[in-house]
Short mmCIF file of C-alpha atoms in Angstrom, two decimals:
data_model
loop_
_atom_site.label_atom_id
_atom_site.label_comp_id
_atom_site.label_asym_id
_atom_site.label_seq_id
_atom_site.Cartn_x
_atom_site.Cartn_y
_atom_site.Cartn_z
CA UNK A 11 40.54 -46.99 -44.97
CA UNK A 12 37.77 -44.47 -44.20
CA UNK A 13 38.85 -40.81 -44.13
CA UNK A 14 37.26 -37.42 -44.26
CA UNK A 15 38.27 -33.93 -45.33
CA UNK A 16 36.93 -30.76 -43.97
CA UNK A 17 37.55 -27.12 -43.67
CA UNK A 18 36.84 -24.67 -40.94
CA UNK A 19 35.41 -22.19 -43.40
CA UNK A 20 35.26 -21.77 -47.16
CA UNK A 21 37.37 -18.84 -48.47
CA UNK A 22 36.53 -19.55 -52.27
CA UNK A 23 34.51 -21.51 -54.63
CA UNK A 24 36.56 -22.26 -57.73
CA UNK A 25 34.78 -22.08 -60.98
CA UNK A 26 34.97 -25.21 -63.26
CA UNK A 27 37.38 -25.49 -66.17
CA UNK A 28 39.51 -22.79 -64.71
CA UNK A 29 37.23 -19.98 -66.18
CA UNK A 30 37.91 -17.76 -62.97
CA UNK A 31 40.21 -18.15 -59.97
CA UNK A 32 37.21 -17.42 -57.66
CA UNK A 33 33.76 -17.50 -58.75
CA UNK A 34 32.45 -16.61 -55.25
CA UNK A 35 34.84 -15.01 -52.71
CA UNK A 36 34.35 -14.62 -48.95
CA UNK A 37 36.76 -12.21 -47.20
CA UNK A 38 37.90 -12.59 -43.62
CA UNK A 39 35.07 -10.12 -42.45
CA UNK A 40 32.33 -12.34 -44.00
CA UNK A 41 31.50 -10.09 -46.99
CA UNK A 42 30.74 -12.09 -50.14
CA UNK A 43 31.70 -11.19 -53.59
CA UNK A 44 30.56 -12.52 -56.84
CA UNK A 45 32.65 -11.54 -59.90
CA UNK A 46 34.96 -9.63 -57.47
CA UNK A 47 37.45 -10.57 -54.80
CA UNK A 48 37.11 -7.25 -52.97
CA UNK A 49 33.47 -6.97 -51.92
CA UNK A 50 32.40 -3.63 -50.45
CA UNK A 51 29.11 -4.85 -48.95
CA UNK A 52 27.81 -7.98 -47.32
CA UNK A 53 26.91 -9.16 -50.73
CA UNK A 54 28.34 -7.64 -53.89
CA UNK A 55 27.81 -8.83 -57.58
CA UNK A 56 29.90 -7.48 -60.15
CA UNK A 57 30.00 -8.04 -63.81
CA UNK A 58 30.83 -6.07 -66.98
CA UNK A 59 28.78 -8.22 -69.29
CA UNK A 60 25.37 -9.72 -69.11
CA UNK A 61 23.07 -9.24 -66.07
CA UNK A 62 24.27 -9.00 -62.42
CA UNK A 63 21.12 -10.15 -61.00
CA UNK A 64 17.99 -12.00 -62.31
CA UNK A 65 15.11 -13.21 -60.43
CA UNK A 66 12.44 -15.30 -62.07
CA UNK A 67 9.13 -16.18 -60.53
CA UNK A 68 7.02 -17.74 -63.39
CA UNK A 69 6.54 -14.96 -65.93
CA UNK A 70 7.78 -12.25 -63.55
CA UNK A 71 11.21 -11.13 -63.87
CA UNK A 72 13.62 -8.65 -61.79
CA UNK A 73 16.77 -7.97 -63.67
CA UNK A 74 19.62 -5.68 -62.91
CA UNK A 75 22.13 -5.02 -65.86
CA UNK A 76 24.19 -2.38 -67.37
CA UNK A 77 21.08 -0.72 -68.86
CA UNK A 78 19.20 -0.42 -65.63
CA UNK A 79 16.86 -2.21 -63.28
CA UNK A 80 13.70 -3.87 -65.17
CA UNK A 81 10.73 -5.48 -63.74
CA UNK A 82 8.86 -7.80 -65.99
CA UNK A 83 9.17 -7.94 -69.87
CA UNK A 84 12.22 -7.73 -71.98
CA UNK A 85 14.77 -7.98 -69.31
CA UNK A 86 17.86 -7.44 -71.69
CA UNK A 87 16.70 -3.89 -73.04
CA UNK A 88 15.04 -1.80 -70.39
CA UNK A 89 13.68 1.62 -71.72
CA UNK A 90 15.02 3.67 -68.88
CA UNK A 91 17.12 3.19 -65.56
CA UNK A 92 14.16 1.97 -63.74
CA UNK A 93 11.50 0.34 -66.00
CA UNK A 94 8.53 -1.27 -64.56
CA UNK A 95 5.95 -3.15 -66.67
CA UNK A 96 2.95 -5.53 -65.98
CA UNK A 97 2.32 -8.65 -67.88
CA UNK A 98 -1.47 -8.70 -67.02
CA UNK A 99 -4.47 -6.74 -68.18
CA UNK A 100 -4.80 -4.37 -65.13
CA UNK A 101 -6.43 -1.09 -65.74
CA UNK A 102 -4.47 0.87 -63.23
CA UNK A 103 -0.81 0.82 -62.23
CA UNK A 104 0.14 2.85 -59.18
CA UNK A 105 3.12 3.60 -56.94
CA UNK A 106 2.18 4.19 -53.27
CA UNK A 107 4.39 5.99 -50.76
CA UNK A 108 3.83 5.78 -47.03
CA UNK A 109 5.15 6.77 -43.87
CA UNK A 110 4.57 5.07 -40.45
CA UNK A 111 2.24 2.59 -42.19
CA UNK A 112 0.13 5.37 -43.61
CA UNK A 113 -0.52 6.13 -47.26
CA UNK A 114 0.99 9.55 -47.92
CA UNK A 115 1.27 9.95 -51.87
CA UNK A 116 1.08 8.06 -54.95
CA UNK A 117 1.76 8.28 -58.64
CA UNK A 118 -0.49 6.22 -61.03
CA UNK A 119 -1.62 5.73 -64.61
CA UNK A 120 -5.32 4.79 -65.46
CA UNK A 121 -5.66 2.85 -68.63
CA UNK A 122 -9.46 3.42 -68.81
CA UNK A 123 -9.16 7.26 -68.72
CA UNK A 124 -5.71 7.43 -70.29
CA UNK A 125 -4.73 9.56 -67.31
CA UNK A 126 -1.79 9.92 -65.19
CA UNK A 127 -2.02 11.47 -61.79
CA UNK A 128 -0.04 12.44 -58.69
CA UNK A 129 -1.82 12.55 -55.32
CA UNK A 130 -0.38 13.83 -52.19
CA UNK A 131 -2.70 13.41 -49.12
CA UNK A 132 -5.98 15.05 -50.46
CA UNK A 133 -4.44 16.96 -53.24
CA UNK A 134 -4.61 15.60 -56.62
CA UNK A 135 -3.07 16.60 -59.86
CA UNK A 136 -4.14 14.76 -63.04
CA UNK A 137 -2.45 14.77 -66.56
CA UNK A 138 -4.40 13.86 -69.52
CA UNK A 139 -3.14 12.60 -73.05
CA UNK A 140 -4.92 15.53 -74.70
CA UNK A 141 -2.81 18.16 -72.83
CA UNK A 142 -5.27 19.02 -70.27
CA UNK A 143 -4.00 19.46 -66.62
CA UNK A 144 -6.43 19.18 -63.71
CA UNK A 145 -5.97 19.90 -60.09
CA UNK A 146 -8.28 19.62 -57.14
CA UNK A 147 -6.55 22.20 -54.88
CA UNK A 148 -4.67 25.51 -55.17
CA UNK A 149 -1.92 25.77 -57.74
CA UNK A 150 1.20 27.97 -56.98
CA UNK A 151 3.81 28.75 -59.73
CA UNK A 152 7.38 29.67 -58.70
CA UNK A 153 7.33 28.23 -55.24
CA UNK A 154 4.43 29.80 -53.44
CA UNK A 155 0.89 28.96 -52.90
CA UNK A 156 -1.72 31.55 -51.82
CA UNK A 157 -4.30 30.22 -49.42
CA UNK A 158 -7.15 32.31 -50.95
CA UNK A 159 -6.42 31.88 -54.68
CA UNK A 160 -6.90 28.77 -56.91
CA UNK A 161 -3.99 29.94 -58.91
CA UNK A 162 -1.06 32.08 -57.50
CA UNK A 163 1.59 33.24 -59.86
CA UNK A 164 4.66 34.92 -58.48
CA UNK A 165 6.64 36.41 -61.44
CA UNK A 166 5.91 37.32 -64.96
CA UNK A 167 3.12 35.74 -67.16
CA UNK A 168 3.09 35.52 -71.00
CA UNK A 169 0.66 33.83 -73.19
CA UNK A 170 -0.26 32.80 -76.64
CA UNK A 171 -1.32 32.75 -79.46
CA UNK A 172 2.37 33.70 -80.11
CA UNK A 173 5.15 33.52 -77.41
CA UNK A 174 6.17 36.62 -75.50
CA UNK A 175 2.52 38.14 -75.40
CA UNK A 176 1.50 39.81 -72.09
CA UNK A 177 -2.12 39.37 -70.98
CA UNK A 178 -2.66 43.20 -70.75
CA UNK A 179 -0.87 45.78 -72.82
CA UNK A 180 -1.06 49.58 -72.37
CA UNK A 181 0.17 52.01 -75.03
CA UNK A 182 0.35 55.66 -74.07
CA UNK A 183 0.29 58.13 -76.99
CA UNK A 184 1.31 61.58 -75.95
CA UNK A 185 1.47 65.28 -77.34
CA UNK A 186 -0.90 64.74 -80.16
CA UNK A 187 -2.19 67.78 -82.23
CA UNK A 188 -5.87 68.30 -82.45
CA UNK A 189 -7.70 66.62 -85.34
CA UNK A 190 -4.73 64.46 -86.17
CA UNK A 191 -6.90 61.76 -87.73
CA UNK A 192 -5.75 58.23 -87.04
CA UNK A 193 -2.65 57.09 -84.88
CA UNK A 194 -0.74 53.88 -85.27
CA UNK A 195 -0.70 52.02 -81.90
CA UNK A 196 1.79 49.19 -83.06
CA UNK A 197 -0.48 46.67 -81.47
CA UNK A 198 -1.42 43.50 -83.80
CA UNK A 199 -5.11 42.82 -84.08
CA UNK A 200 -4.56 39.03 -84.40
CA UNK A 201 -3.27 38.97 -80.67
CA UNK A 202 -5.24 41.84 -78.78
CA UNK A 203 -8.61 43.52 -78.42
CA UNK A 204 -7.97 47.24 -77.77
CA UNK A 205 -10.04 50.02 -76.30
CA UNK A 206 -9.48 53.56 -75.00
CA UNK A 207 -8.50 53.62 -71.34
CA UNK A 208 -8.35 57.46 -70.82
CA UNK A 209 -7.35 60.67 -72.29
CA UNK A 210 -6.20 64.02 -70.87
CA UNK A 211 -4.95 67.45 -72.22
CA UNK A 212 -3.16 70.06 -70.43
CA UNK A 213 -3.75 73.19 -72.56
CA UNK A 214 -7.63 73.04 -73.18
CA UNK A 215 -9.25 76.54 -73.05
CA UNK A 216 -12.42 76.29 -71.03
CA UNK A 217 -13.35 79.80 -71.99
CA UNK A 218 -13.61 79.22 -75.66
CA UNK A 219 -17.09 79.48 -76.92
CA UNK A 220 -16.76 77.49 -80.32
CA UNK A 221 -18.83 74.38 -80.65
CA UNK A 222 -17.23 70.91 -81.47
CA UNK A 223 -17.00 67.38 -80.56
CA UNK A 224 -13.87 65.64 -78.89
CA UNK A 225 -13.66 61.93 -80.09
CA UNK A 226 -11.20 59.06 -79.44
CA UNK A 227 -11.90 55.63 -80.57
CA UNK A 228 -10.05 52.41 -81.60
CA UNK A 229 -10.42 50.48 -84.93
CA UNK A 230 -8.62 47.91 -86.91
CA UNK A 231 -7.14 48.54 -90.22
CA UNK A 232 -4.49 46.35 -92.13
CA UNK A 233 -4.26 43.84 -89.21
CA UNK A 234 -3.19 46.57 -86.60
CA UNK A 235 -5.15 48.55 -84.10
CA UNK A 236 -5.32 52.29 -84.82
CA UNK A 237 -6.63 55.11 -82.73
CA UNK A 238 -8.99 57.85 -84.21
CA UNK A 239 -8.44 61.37 -82.68
CA UNK A 240 -10.64 64.34 -83.14
CA UNK A 241 -10.18 67.27 -80.61
CA UNK A 242 -11.73 70.54 -81.46
CA UNK A 243 -9.96 73.62 -80.34
CA UNK A 244 -10.48 77.27 -81.36
CA UNK A 245 -7.76 79.17 -79.32
CA UNK A 246 -5.09 76.77 -78.22
CA UNK A 247 -3.37 73.48 -79.11
CA UNK A 248 -4.71 70.84 -76.68
CA UNK A 249 -1.84 68.39 -77.20
CA UNK A 250 -3.97 65.52 -75.89
CA UNK A 251 -2.51 62.26 -74.42
CA UNK A 252 -4.35 58.89 -74.83
CA UNK A 253 -4.04 55.44 -73.03
CA UNK A 254 -4.92 52.49 -75.24
CA UNK A 255 -5.71 49.38 -73.05
CA UNK A 256 -5.38 46.07 -74.92
CA UNK A 257 -6.37 42.68 -73.65
CA UNK A 258 -4.94 39.35 -75.05
CA UNK A 259 -7.59 37.46 -77.15
CA UNK A 260 -8.98 34.57 -75.27
CA UNK A 261 -9.06 36.59 -71.95
CA UNK A 262 -11.72 39.05 -72.88
CA UNK A 263 -15.05 39.02 -74.72
CA UNK A 264 -15.33 42.05 -77.00
CA UNK A 265 -18.86 43.00 -78.07
CA UNK A 266 -20.50 46.02 -79.72
CA UNK A 267 -23.60 47.75 -78.30
CA UNK A 268 -25.81 48.16 -81.40
CA UNK A 269 -27.87 51.31 -81.66
CA UNK A 270 -25.92 53.48 -79.28
CA UNK A 271 -25.87 57.05 -80.48
CA UNK A 272 -22.52 58.51 -81.12
CA UNK A 273 -23.35 62.17 -79.70
CA UNK A 274 -24.65 60.48 -76.55
CA UNK A 275 -27.94 62.27 -76.41
CA UNK A 276 -27.38 65.67 -78.20
#
């Protein structure tokens, strides 16, 4: 006697050998769960072991497992949460971001130049493997870009060769006796080039008639910058004050004018 069996809808697909009550579950709202009987989306795949999703197209793979999302390559052990690799010999890999069908930004790596880059519109920033950073637009630090400056820094700036060094250092030495000789500036010669910025004295007697030269200069001794001080005074103590201006090496070119006369024409 012919007969037939049918159901209005499938509520579950039973796994073979009794390994699971329901391998695929469809709830009464039409949501499908694989590995779960309480799907929270139209399709939910849940597992605590192995891969939750794997799609193969020849040598190309898309895998989702507990280690992350992996496209192409070793699908069991991705190096990061989202790991993309190509199996071919392409010279350039690139992510493109677009809005309304227009290319807006990209992140890329170029094998031929060993260079990574980020592009936003016409603005490009390149990162090289030797530590060089190159930009084709203005660069702002600390959240602000100045329209008339290639580099705009808002905040403090410190530079090498050792950490914590300011680009320009000014040392003021005050209340010196005349003919004091040399004065220690506490500025390391390995980091800075120093020169005299200015000097002043508040007790100099313009009516004295003695002859003498007033001299202030910088020199290096024992790895430190020193200030030479010679002030001639016949009636009063001059108590000069001196500003020593020091520039971090690498920011300034320091040279000597050969043949200049110390007495400047006398």
